């Protein structure tokens, strides 16, 4: 599960001043829960996901992932937690071009420093419907297929939480629903909590819990 | 496993930038190729020079007309011009009493006893008086004076014999085609150990060593080095002609290496031993017309004959023909490109020194002259003309009698002394007026120290600089790719890779480029040396070959000031140092892009 307590994050401005972005007294996602985070552009949705993932360090507060506070950890410790406990699906997929679909899935396993479970990677690639294209490089896949690979990669290490940052923004409308369905189904099957950022009201409308960032963030 | 995974990621990244990576590796391979070539050639040259400088002997004795470097280079490597020779008598000073007396069989001194009776015979024959007696008296006085002078020098050991294990004479000056002819005795191949470490003597691929005297070939036998056999072919020229057949034959055979001529009806079979240059041009003349002309080539082989040319490459040919009785196995020494002939045959060739057994010769002449004198007047004139022609023919024709010791000259002596006596021998010989003693190892060490090592070091410095420049090209290549790879790095970080992990991947990438290029360069360097080996061998007499894990070696622990024990035992090829050197270079040049990767701001580079 995920819990944020009094998390604050600001950026330094070129003139030396600080620009506060996040000030979240409390935010929590239960185990296996699927929720959507919405908000206007520039309100700090991506910054919040980066902060949860430890990609950006919070200025203050606690970020508990499975009751372990990563905000107080060393950077190397955060890297390990990110590798093992978190999955990340990007809007631009971010697959590594030199690796095949299957290898991209296994890349996540590499950085978790555990055993590279090829069988699980194959299962995941089959689950996202790309068994026949597992040896293809990203350039040979359609955008929908690339995002499917990204989903499989995010789930490779059996994370507790999957963070998805506008995963359908670059996908044609016909495939958008398929991706959302895939993310939700796989998260359900794996028992993974889901925090999904979207601008789409259609997507948001499918979730029981929809949080508006402006509501949980003191910075307006 | 984790390391292998990172290695695989680095490799994929290199493959992803295929052309750029290949060019970078190629630039590194060029540098390493040059380093390997310099090390390899220098190592082999060094080893070969040192091996040859101790071909089982520790001193070279030669004339005083030149420097010790010239004496060593000309005697051991057949590279420089030979020095002025020492006398045959001087050579005998290195022999025991028994050996010396044996050699003296062909000396004037030895013949003196026989000559004394012959002199009496001649005096009786020429006692008729007149100019003939005066002529005989004058000639015989000369013989007797020389015999008297030599007589006192018999029955004693050579003055350096107590310090000598063996002394092998070498006479230089002639060529067969472009190869040096080395006249020596049978000991060079029968006794001499050329590879001291493995106690190896020169071996024969075909045939045998030349004999001191052979019933069939007398003193005219030869042994060829392996390169000579490889490079020289035999041509059998068959032709038919109208007109002056003799002229056609002489023009076809107009080379310094005519080996044999067979005449069958009007067809001539001419066997030539030469590089055949120029033979593609068919001779033309008003006096003959070739109606048939054919050249068949085959490798030179046992039984073929050749005539050495005198003095310099392409010089006039001697008339004497040597028969090839042996072909040496390759030994990787300058002897591979030399032709060895019996020293006795060498002395008997015209122009070297005419054999003089004056007493016998004069007796024979006196007998003939006495007989002519008794002829009727009308036949006497023609008889004198015939006599003069016979004498001329005898002087220019081959002589089967060994040359007198006193008339011999020796270019150099390969001398083996007991180790403890080397200094004494060196001093004793150099004190004398006739010869100098040279330690070939010392000379070669000197040459290496003064000329070859500084050249090698300069070349190594230059090639190392090339490697460093290649290293910089790796830096440029990786650094240029960093801007486009920033997102990749950020993705890896987002997937859980630590800063040190992405930095390690960059360093591995740089190392792979460096080692990959280096490995390719190493192969190209050695294969290049192998390909260039014949050319190097031709120019220097040193066979480089495929020296994959060979010279030069060095003792790494000694470089750190350690002595004895392990410092002596751990000896590695210098090439092995290329591996840590390339890794170090890769780490140094990979550090900058590596730190850039380390510092990558994930949040900024990741985008959405």
PDB file of N, CA, C and O in Angstrom, chain B residues 203-269:
ATOM      1  N   UNK B 203      69.450 -28.672 -39.137  1.00  0.00           N
ATOM      2  CA  UNK B 203      68.972 -29.959 -39.664  1.00  0.00           C
ATOM      3  C   UNK B 203      68.754 -29.847 -41.173  1.00  0.00           C
ATOM      4  O   UNK B 203      68.529 -28.746 -41.687  1.00  0.00           O
ATOM      5  N   UNK B 204      68.762 -30.989 -41.786  1.00  0.00           N
ATOM      6  CA  UNK B 204      68.597 -31.007 -43.238  1.00  0.00           C
ATOM      7  C   UNK B 204      67.181 -31.432 -43.611  1.00  0.00           C
ATOM      8  O   UNK B 204      66.682 -32.446 -43.135  1.00  0.00           O
ATOM      9  N   UNK B 205      66.534 -30.637 -44.443  1.00  0.00           N
ATOM     10  CA  UNK B 205      65.214 -31.004 -44.954  1.00  0.00           C
ATOM     11  C   UNK B 205      65.387 -32.072 -46.028  1.00  0.00           C
ATOM     12  O   UNK B 205      64.581 -32.996 -46.156  1.00  0.00           O
ATOM     13  N   UNK B 206      66.446 -31.941 -46.799  1.00  0.00           N
ATOM     14  CA  UNK B 206      66.763 -32.923 -47.846  1.00  0.00           C
ATOM     15  C   UNK B 206      68.280 -33.065 -47.916  1.00  0.00           C
ATOM     16  O   UNK B 206      69.014 -32.110 -47.673  1.00  0.00           O
ATOM     17  N   UNK B 207      68.700 -34.241 -48.292  1.00  0.00           N
ATOM     18  CA  UNK B 207      70.123 -34.456 -48.573  1.00  0.00           C
ATOM     19  C   UNK B 207      70.985 -34.500 -47.328  1.00  0.00           C
ATOM     20  O   UNK B 207      70.527 -34.898 -46.256  1.00  0.00           O
ATOM     21  N   UNK B 208      72.188 -33.997 -47.442  1.00  0.00           N
ATOM     22  CA  UNK B 208      73.181 -34.163 -46.378  1.00  0.00           C
ATOM     23  C   UNK B 208      74.109 -32.963 -46.357  1.00  0.00           C
ATOM     24  O   UNK B 208      74.031 -32.083 -47.224  1.00  0.00           O
ATOM     25  N   UNK B 209      75.008 -32.974 -45.383  1.00  0.00           N
ATOM     26  CA  UNK B 209      76.056 -31.956 -45.320  1.00  0.00           C
ATOM     27  C   UNK B 209      77.063 -32.233 -46.444  1.00  0.00           C
ATOM     28  O   UNK B 209      77.192 -33.379 -46.898  1.00  0.00           O
ATOM     29  N   UNK B 210      77.785 -31.207 -46.879  1.00  0.00           N
ATOM     30  CA  UNK B 210      78.820 -31.476 -47.881  1.00  0.00           C
ATOM     31  C   UNK B 210      79.975 -32.233 -47.235  1.00  0.00           C
ATOM     32  O   UNK B 210      80.207 -32.116 -46.026  1.00  0.00           O
ATOM     33  N   UNK B 211      80.611 -33.060 -48.023  1.00  0.00           N
ATOM     34  CA  UNK B 211      81.766 -33.797 -47.513  1.00  0.00           C
ATOM     35  C   UNK B 211      83.028 -32.952 -47.678  1.00  0.00           C
ATOM     36  O   UNK B 211      83.090 -32.088 -48.547  1.00  0.00           O
ATOM     37  N   UNK B 212      84.009 -33.273 -46.840  1.00  0.00           N
ATOM     38  CA  UNK B 212      85.295 -32.583 -47.012  1.00  0.00           C
ATOM     39  C   UNK B 212      85.862 -32.907 -48.402  1.00  0.00           C
ATOM     40  O   UNK B 212      86.356 -32.029 -49.101  1.00  0.00           O
ATOM     41  N   UNK B 213      85.746 -34.192 -48.762  1.00  0.00           N
ATOM     42  CA  UNK B 213      86.101 -34.593 -50.129  1.00  0.00           C
ATOM     43  C   UNK B 213      85.149 -35.692 -50.558  1.00  0.00           C
ATOM     44  O   UNK B 213      84.923 -36.656 -49.818  1.00  0.00           O
ATOM     45  N   UNK B 214      84.577 -35.529 -51.720  1.00  0.00           N
ATOM     46  CA  UNK B 214      83.619 -36.511 -52.219  1.00  0.00           C
ATOM     47  C   UNK B 214      84.151 -37.103 -53.529  1.00  0.00           C
ATOM     48  O   UNK B 214      84.683 -36.367 -54.372  1.00  0.00           O
ATOM     49  N   UNK B 215      84.022 -38.408 -53.636  1.00  0.00           N
ATOM     50  CA  UNK B 215      84.560 -39.075 -54.828  1.00  0.00           C
ATOM     51  C   UNK B 215      83.949 -38.524 -56.117  1.00  0.00           C
ATOM     52  O   UNK B 215      84.627 -38.354 -57.118  1.00  0.00           O
ATOM     53  N   UNK B 216      82.646 -38.234 -56.049  1.00  0.00           N
ATOM     54  CA  UNK B 216      81.953 -37.790 -57.254  1.00  0.00           C
ATOM     55  C   UNK B 216      82.123 -36.285 -57.512  1.00  0.00           C
ATOM     56  O   UNK B 216      82.434 -35.855 -58.615  1.00  0.00           O
ATOM     57  N   UNK B 217      81.933 -35.500 -56.442  1.00  0.00           N
ATOM     58  CA  UNK B 217      81.929 -34.041 -56.648  1.00  0.00           C
ATOM     59  C   UNK B 217      83.214 -33.371 -56.182  1.00  0.00           C
ATOM     60  O   UNK B 217      83.284 -32.135 -56.199  1.00  0.00           O
ATOM     61  N   UNK B 218      84.160 -34.143 -55.746  1.00  0.00           N
ATOM     62  CA  UNK B 218      85.431 -33.648 -55.163  1.00  0.00           C
ATOM     63  C   UNK B 218      85.134 -32.617 -54.069  1.00  0.00           C
ATOM     64  O   UNK B 218      84.423 -32.915 -53.131  1.00  0.00           O
ATOM     65  N   UNK B 219      85.653 -31.380 -54.223  1.00  0.00           N
ATOM     66  CA  UNK B 219      85.448 -30.369 -53.176  1.00  0.00           C
ATOM     67  C   UNK B 219      84.285 -29.446 -53.507  1.00  0.00           C
ATOM     68  O   UNK B 219      84.086 -28.450 -52.847  1.00  0.00           O
ATOM     69  N   UNK B 220      83.546 -29.776 -54.538  1.00  0.00           N
ATOM     70  CA  UNK B 220      82.556 -28.823 -55.049  1.00  0.00           C
ATOM     71  C   UNK B 220      81.123 -29.249 -54.706  1.00  0.00           C
ATOM     72  O   UNK B 220      80.316 -29.541 -55.573  1.00  0.00           O
ATOM     73  N   UNK B 221      80.859 -29.283 -53.409  1.00  0.00           N
ATOM     74  CA  UNK B 221      79.505 -29.588 -52.945  1.00  0.00           C
ATOM     75  C   UNK B 221      78.961 -28.372 -52.192  1.00  0.00           C
ATOM     76  O   UNK B 221      79.726 -27.605 -51.609  1.00  0.00           O
ATOM     77  N   UNK B 222      77.625 -28.277 -52.208  1.00  0.00           N
ATOM     78  CA  UNK B 222      77.006 -27.106 -51.564  1.00  0.00           C
ATOM     79  C   UNK B 222      75.744 -27.503 -50.816  1.00  0.00           C
ATOM     80  O   UNK B 222      75.095 -28.500 -51.138  1.00  0.00           O
ATOM     81  N   UNK B 223      75.428 -26.678 -49.817  1.00  0.00           N
ATOM     82  CA  UNK B 223      74.193 -26.840 -49.038  1.00  0.00           C
ATOM     83  C   UNK B 223      73.450 -25.509 -49.111  1.00  0.00           C
ATOM     84  O   UNK B 223      74.067 -24.448 -48.972  1.00  0.00           O
ATOM     85  N   UNK B 224      72.129 -25.581 -49.344  1.00  0.00           N
ATOM     86  CA  UNK B 224      71.358 -24.338 -49.484  1.00  0.00           C
ATOM     87  C   UNK B 224      70.484 -24.101 -48.262  1.00  0.00           C
ATOM     88  O   UNK B 224      69.931 -25.033 -47.680  1.00  0.00           O
ATOM     89  N   UNK B 225      70.329 -22.821 -47.891  1.00  0.00           N
ATOM     90  CA  UNK B 225      69.390 -22.441 -46.846  1.00  0.00           C
ATOM     91  C   UNK B 225      67.965 -22.553 -47.360  1.00  0.00           C
ATOM     92  O   UNK B 225      67.738 -22.542 -48.578  1.00  0.00           O
ATOM     93  N   UNK B 226      66.998 -22.647 -46.440  1.00  0.00           N
ATOM     94  CA  UNK B 226      65.610 -22.914 -46.840  1.00  0.00           C
ATOM     95  C   UNK B 226      65.024 -21.799 -47.716  1.00  0.00           C
ATOM     96  O   UNK B 226      64.269 -22.066 -48.646  1.00  0.00           O
ATOM     97  N   UNK B 227      65.369 -20.556 -47.425  1.00  0.00           N
ATOM     98  CA  UNK B 227      64.828 -19.451 -48.221  1.00  0.00           C
ATOM     99  C   UNK B 227      65.368 -19.463 -49.645  1.00  0.00           C
ATOM    100  O   UNK B 227      64.672 -19.079 -50.581  1.00  0.00           O
ATOM    101  N   UNK B 228      66.586 -19.876 -49.771  1.00  0.00           N
ATOM    102  CA  UNK B 228      67.215 -19.908 -51.095  1.00  0.00           C
ATOM    103  C   UNK B 228      66.428 -20.865 -51.980  1.00  0.00           C
ATOM    104  O   UNK B 228      66.100 -20.556 -53.124  1.00  0.00           O
ATOM    105  N   UNK B 229      66.093 -22.007 -51.402  1.00  0.00           N
ATOM    106  CA  UNK B 229      65.355 -23.026 -52.160  1.00  0.00           C
ATOM    107  C   UNK B 229      63.967 -22.520 -52.515  1.00  0.00           C
ATOM    108  O   UNK B 229      63.452 -22.772 -53.599  1.00  0.00           O
ATOM    109  N   UNK B 230      63.374 -21.762 -51.576  1.00  0.00           N
ATOM    110  CA  UNK B 230      62.023 -21.260 -51.807  1.00  0.00           C
ATOM    111  C   UNK B 230      62.009 -20.226 -52.931  1.00  0.00           C
ATOM    112  O   UNK B 230      61.054 -20.111 -53.674  1.00  0.00           O
ATOM    113  N   UNK B 231      63.070 -19.461 -53.024  1.00  0.00           N
ATOM    114  CA  UNK B 231      63.038 -18.331 -53.942  1.00  0.00           C
ATOM    115  C   UNK B 231      63.658 -18.613 -55.309  1.00  0.00           C
ATOM    116  O   UNK B 231      63.315 -17.959 -56.278  1.00  0.00           O
ATOM    117  N   UNK B 232      64.565 -19.540 -55.366  1.00  0.00           N
ATOM    118  CA  UNK B 232      65.245 -19.763 -56.647  1.00  0.00           C
ATOM    119  C   UNK B 232      64.643 -20.969 -57.359  1.00  0.00           C
ATOM    120  O   UNK B 232      64.456 -22.027 -56.759  1.00  0.00           O
ATOM    121  N   UNK B 233      64.335 -20.744 -58.596  1.00  0.00           N
ATOM    122  CA  UNK B 233      63.775 -21.827 -59.402  1.00  0.00           C
ATOM    123  C   UNK B 233      64.814 -22.279 -60.430  1.00  0.00           C
ATOM    124  O   UNK B 233      65.760 -21.561 -60.741  1.00  0.00           O
ATOM    125  N   UNK B 234      64.566 -23.425 -60.948  1.00  0.00           N
ATOM    126  CA  UNK B 234      65.404 -23.928 -62.032  1.00  0.00           C
ATOM    127  C   UNK B 234      64.599 -23.835 -63.325  1.00  0.00           C
ATOM    128  O   UNK B 234      63.411 -24.128 -63.334  1.00  0.00           O
ATOM    129  N   UNK B 235      65.243 -23.401 -64.347  1.00  0.00           N
ATOM    130  CA  UNK B 235      64.559 -23.352 -65.640  1.00  0.00           C
ATOM    131  C   UNK B 235      65.242 -24.314 -66.602  1.00  0.00           C
ATOM    132  O   UNK B 235      66.464 -24.317 -66.722  1.00  0.00           O
ATOM    133  N   UNK B 236      64.446 -25.113 -67.225  1.00  0.00           N
ATOM    134  CA  UNK B 236      64.997 -25.988 -68.260  1.00  0.00           C
ATOM    135  C   UNK B 236      64.573 -25.384 -69.596  1.00  0.00           C
ATOM    136  O   UNK B 236      63.382 -25.312 -69.897  1.00  0.00           O
ATOM    137  N   UNK B 237      65.533 -24.936 -70.323  1.00  0.00           N
ATOM    138  CA  UNK B 237      65.226 -24.260 -71.590  1.00  0.00           C
ATOM    139  C   UNK B 237      65.524 -25.222 -72.738  1.00  0.00           C
ATOM    140  O   UNK B 237      66.648 -25.702 -72.887  1.00  0.00           O
ATOM    141  N   UNK B 238      64.515 -25.509 -73.481  1.00  0.00           N
ATOM    142  CA  UNK B 238      64.698 -26.373 -74.638  1.00  0.00           C
ATOM    143  C   UNK B 238      64.522 -25.521 -75.894  1.00  0.00           C
ATOM    144  O   UNK B 238      63.537 -24.783 -75.996  1.00  0.00           O
ATOM    145  N   UNK B 239      65.473 -25.614 -76.776  1.00  0.00           N
ATOM    146  CA  UNK B 239      65.295 -24.849 -78.017  1.00  0.00           C
ATOM    147  C   UNK B 239      65.953 -25.557 -79.188  1.00  0.00           C
ATOM    148  O   UNK B 239      66.811 -26.421 -79.021  1.00  0.00           O
ATOM    149  N   UNK B 240      65.490 -25.183 -80.343  1.00  0.00           N
ATOM    150  CA  UNK B 240      66.102 -25.662 -81.580  1.00  0.00           C
ATOM    151  C   UNK B 240      66.418 -24.415 -82.380  1.00  0.00           C
ATOM    152  O   UNK B 240      65.718 -23.403 -82.268  1.00  0.00           O
ATOM    153  N   UNK B 241      67.483 -24.475 -83.156  1.00  0.00           N
ATOM    154  CA  UNK B 241      67.782 -23.270 -83.906  1.00  0.00           C
ATOM    155  C   UNK B 241      68.517 -23.574 -85.210  1.00  0.00           C
ATOM    156  O   UNK B 241      69.110 -24.637 -85.367  1.00  0.00           O
ATOM    157  N   UNK B 242      68.451 -22.613 -86.069  1.00  0.00           N
ATOM    158  CA  UNK B 242      69.220 -22.665 -87.312  1.00  0.00           C
ATOM    159  C   UNK B 242      70.331 -21.634 -87.181  1.00  0.00           C
ATOM    160  O   UNK B 242      70.148 -20.587 -86.564  1.00  0.00           O
ATOM    161  N   UNK B 243      71.451 -21.908 -87.768  1.00  0.00           N
ATOM    162  CA  UNK B 243      72.567 -20.955 -87.730  1.00  0.00           C
ATOM    163  C   UNK B 243      73.565 -21.326 -86.647  1.00  0.00           C
ATOM    164  O   UNK B 243      73.814 -22.507 -86.395  1.00  0.00           O
ATOM    165  N   UNK B 244      74.122 -20.319 -85.996  1.00  0.00           N
ATOM    166  CA  UNK B 244      75.189 -20.519 -85.022  1.00  0.00           C
ATOM    167  C   UNK B 244      74.612 -21.023 -83.695  1.00  0.00           C
ATOM    168  O   UNK B 244      74.160 -20.248 -82.842  1.00  0.00           O
ATOM    169  N   UNK B 245      74.616 -22.336 -83.545  1.00  0.00           N
ATOM    170  CA  UNK B 245      74.016 -22.952 -82.350  1.00  0.00           C
ATOM    171  C   UNK B 245      74.798 -22.555 -81.097  1.00  0.00           C
ATOM    172  O   UNK B 245      74.213 -22.272 -80.041  1.00  0.00           O
ATOM    173  N   UNK B 246      76.117 -22.514 -81.213  1.00  0.00           N
ATOM    174  CA  UNK B 246      76.927 -22.180 -80.042  1.00  0.00           C
ATOM    175  C   UNK B 246      76.617 -20.774 -79.524  1.00  0.00           C
ATOM    176  O   UNK B 246      76.543 -20.545 -78.321  1.00  0.00           O
ATOM    177  N   UNK B 247      76.444 -19.854 -80.488  1.00  0.00           N
ATOM    178  CA  UNK B 247      76.134 -18.475 -80.090  1.00  0.00           C
ATOM    179  C   UNK B 247      74.761 -18.410 -79.418  1.00  0.00           C
ATOM    180  O   UNK B 247      74.577 -17.742 -78.394  1.00  0.00           O
ATOM    181  N   UNK B 248      73.799 -19.144 -80.000  1.00  0.00           N
ATOM    182  CA  UNK B 248      72.451 -19.179 -79.419  1.00  0.00           C
ATOM    183  C   UNK B 248      72.503 -19.733 -78.001  1.00  0.00           C
ATOM    184  O   UNK B 248      71.897 -19.191 -77.071  1.00  0.00           O
ATOM    185  N   UNK B 249      73.268 -20.780 -77.870  1.00  0.00           N
ATOM    186  CA  UNK B 249      73.397 -21.417 -76.559  1.00  0.00           C
ATOM    187  C   UNK B 249      74.009 -20.450 -75.547  1.00  0.00           C
ATOM    188  O   UNK B 249      73.512 -20.289 -74.429  1.00  0.00           O
ATOM    189  N   UNK B 250      75.064 -19.768 -75.967  1.00  0.00           N
ATOM    190  CA  UNK B 250      75.743 -18.889 -75.019  1.00  0.00           C
ATOM    191  C   UNK B 250      74.874 -17.690 -74.667  1.00  0.00           C
ATOM    192  O   UNK B 250      74.898 -17.201 -73.548  1.00  0.00           O
ATOM    193  N   UNK B 251      74.077 -17.237 -75.633  1.00  0.00           N
ATOM    194  CA  UNK B 251      73.201 -16.108 -75.315  1.00  0.00           C
ATOM    195  C   UNK B 251      72.066 -16.538 -74.401  1.00  0.00           C
ATOM    196  O   UNK B 251      71.677 -15.809 -73.497  1.00  0.00           O
ATOM    197  N   UNK B 252      71.539 -17.716 -74.655  1.00  0.00           N
ATOM    198  CA  UNK B 252      70.483 -18.226 -73.768  1.00  0.00           C
ATOM    199  C   UNK B 252      71.032 -18.478 -72.372  1.00  0.00           C
ATOM    200  O   UNK B 252      70.363 -18.260 -71.370  1.00  0.00           O
ATOM    201  N   UNK B 253      72.227 -18.937 -72.325  1.00  0.00           N
ATOM    202  CA  UNK B 253      72.842 -19.248 -71.045  1.00  0.00           C
ATOM    203  C   UNK B 253      73.625 -18.059 -70.513  1.00  0.00           C
ATOM    204  O   UNK B 253      74.455 -18.207 -69.642  1.00  0.00           O
ATOM    205  N   UNK B 254      73.326 -16.892 -71.057  1.00  0.00           N
ATOM    206  CA  UNK B 254      74.113 -15.710 -70.698  1.00  0.00           C
ATOM    207  C   UNK B 254      73.755 -15.162 -69.340  1.00  0.00           C
ATOM    208  O   UNK B 254      73.402 -14.010 -69.185  1.00  0.00           O
ATOM    209  N   UNK B 255      73.815 -15.990 -68.385  1.00  0.00           N
ATOM    210  CA  UNK B 255      73.541 -15.565 -67.015  1.00  0.00           C
ATOM    211  C   UNK B 255      74.673 -16.049 -66.138  1.00  0.00           C
ATOM    212  O   UNK B 255      75.423 -16.936 -66.529  1.00  0.00           O
ATOM    213  N   UNK B 256      74.747 -15.496 -64.987  1.00  0.00           N
ATOM    214  CA  UNK B 256      75.854 -15.874 -64.114  1.00  0.00           C
ATOM    215  C   UNK B 256      75.636 -17.240 -63.480  1.00  0.00           C
ATOM    216  O   UNK B 256      76.489 -17.727 -62.773  1.00  0.00           O
ATOM    217  N   UNK B 257      74.489 -17.827 -63.690  1.00  0.00           N
ATOM    218  CA  UNK B 257      74.182 -19.039 -62.942  1.00  0.00           C
ATOM    219  C   UNK B 257      73.938 -20.248 -63.828  1.00  0.00           C
ATOM    220  O   UNK B 257      73.081 -21.074 -63.532  1.00  0.00           O
ATOM    221  N   UNK B 258      74.664 -20.347 -64.882  1.00  0.00           N
ATOM    222  CA  UNK B 258      74.485 -21.511 -65.748  1.00  0.00           C
ATOM    223  C   UNK B 258      74.867 -22.765 -64.976  1.00  0.00           C
ATOM    224  O   UNK B 258      75.928 -22.827 -64.384  1.00  0.00           O
ATOM    225  N   UNK B 259      73.988 -23.701 -64.976  1.00  0.00           N
ATOM    226  CA  UNK B 259      74.268 -24.892 -64.183  1.00  0.00           C
ATOM    227  C   UNK B 259      74.724 -26.050 -65.049  1.00  0.00           C
ATOM    228  O   UNK B 259      75.661 -26.755 -64.738  1.00  0.00           O
ATOM    229  N   UNK B 260      74.073 -26.252 -66.123  1.00  0.00           N
ATOM    230  CA  UNK B 260      74.465 -27.390 -66.934  1.00  0.00           C
ATOM    231  C   UNK B 260      73.918 -27.256 -68.329  1.00  0.00           C
ATOM    232  O   UNK B 260      72.887 -26.625 -68.549  1.00  0.00           O
ATOM    233  N   UNK B 261      74.598 -27.805 -69.284  1.00  0.00           N
ATOM    234  CA  UNK B 261      74.141 -27.742 -70.679  1.00  0.00           C
ATOM    235  C   UNK B 261      74.196 -29.140 -71.257  1.00  0.00           C
ATOM    236  O   UNK B 261      75.203 -29.833 -71.134  1.00  0.00           O
ATOM    237  N   UNK B 262      73.109 -29.564 -71.832  1.00  0.00           N
ATOM    238  CA  UNK B 262      73.103 -30.860 -72.508  1.00  0.00           C
ATOM    239  C   UNK B 262      72.866 -30.609 -73.985  1.00  0.00           C
ATOM    240  O   UNK B 262      72.048 -29.773 -74.356  1.00  0.00           O
ATOM    241  N   UNK B 263      73.529 -31.350 -74.796  1.00  0.00           N
ATOM    242  CA  UNK B 263      73.361 -31.154 -76.228  1.00  0.00           C
ATOM    243  C   UNK B 263      72.839 -32.447 -76.831  1.00  0.00           C
ATOM    244  O   UNK B 263      73.436 -33.498 -76.671  1.00  0.00           O
ATOM    245  N   UNK B 264      71.687 -32.368 -77.467  1.00  0.00           N
ATOM    246  CA  UNK B 264      71.108 -33.559 -78.086  1.00  0.00           C
ATOM    247  C   UNK B 264      70.757 -33.184 -79.529  1.00  0.00           C
ATOM    248  O   UNK B 264      69.796 -32.445 -79.744  1.00  0.00           O
ATOM    249  N   UNK B 265      71.521 -33.706 -80.458  1.00  0.00           N
ATOM    250  CA  UNK B 265      71.340 -33.352 -81.854  1.00  0.00           C
ATOM    251  C   UNK B 265      71.409 -31.830 -81.998  1.00  0.00           C
ATOM    252  O   UNK B 265      72.379 -31.223 -81.585  1.00  0.00           O
ATOM    253  N   UNK B 266      70.341 -31.223 -82.525  1.00  0.00           N
ATOM    254  CA  UNK B 266      70.372 -29.761 -82.606  1.00  0.00           C
ATOM    255  C   UNK B 266      69.490 -29.135 -81.518  1.00  0.00           C
ATOM    256  O   UNK B 266      69.105 -27.976 -81.599  1.00  0.00           O
ATOM    257  N   UNK B 267      69.143 -29.934 -80.567  1.00  0.00           N
ATOM    258  CA  UNK B 267      68.349 -29.387 -79.468  1.00  0.00           C
ATOM    259  C   UNK B 267      69.234 -29.269 -78.228  1.00  0.00           C
ATOM    260  O   UNK B 267      69.962 -30.188 -77.891  1.00  0.00           O
ATOM    261  N   UNK B 268      69.149 -28.119 -77.587  1.00  0.00           N
ATOM    262  CA  UNK B 268      69.953 -27.908 -76.390  1.00  0.00           C
ATOM    263  C   UNK B 268      69.050 -27.835 -75.164  1.00  0.00           C
ATOM    264  O   UNK B 268      68.002 -27.192 -75.208  1.00  0.00           O
ATOM    265  N   UNK B 269      69.453 -28.489 -74.147  1.00  0.00           N
ATOM    266  CA  UNK B 269      68.715 -28.367 -72.885  1.00  0.00           C
ATOM    267  C   UNK B 269      69.641 -27.652 -71.918  1.00  0.00           C
ATOM    268  O   UNK B 269      70.695 -28.156 -71.554  1.00  0.00           O
TER     269      UNK B 269
END
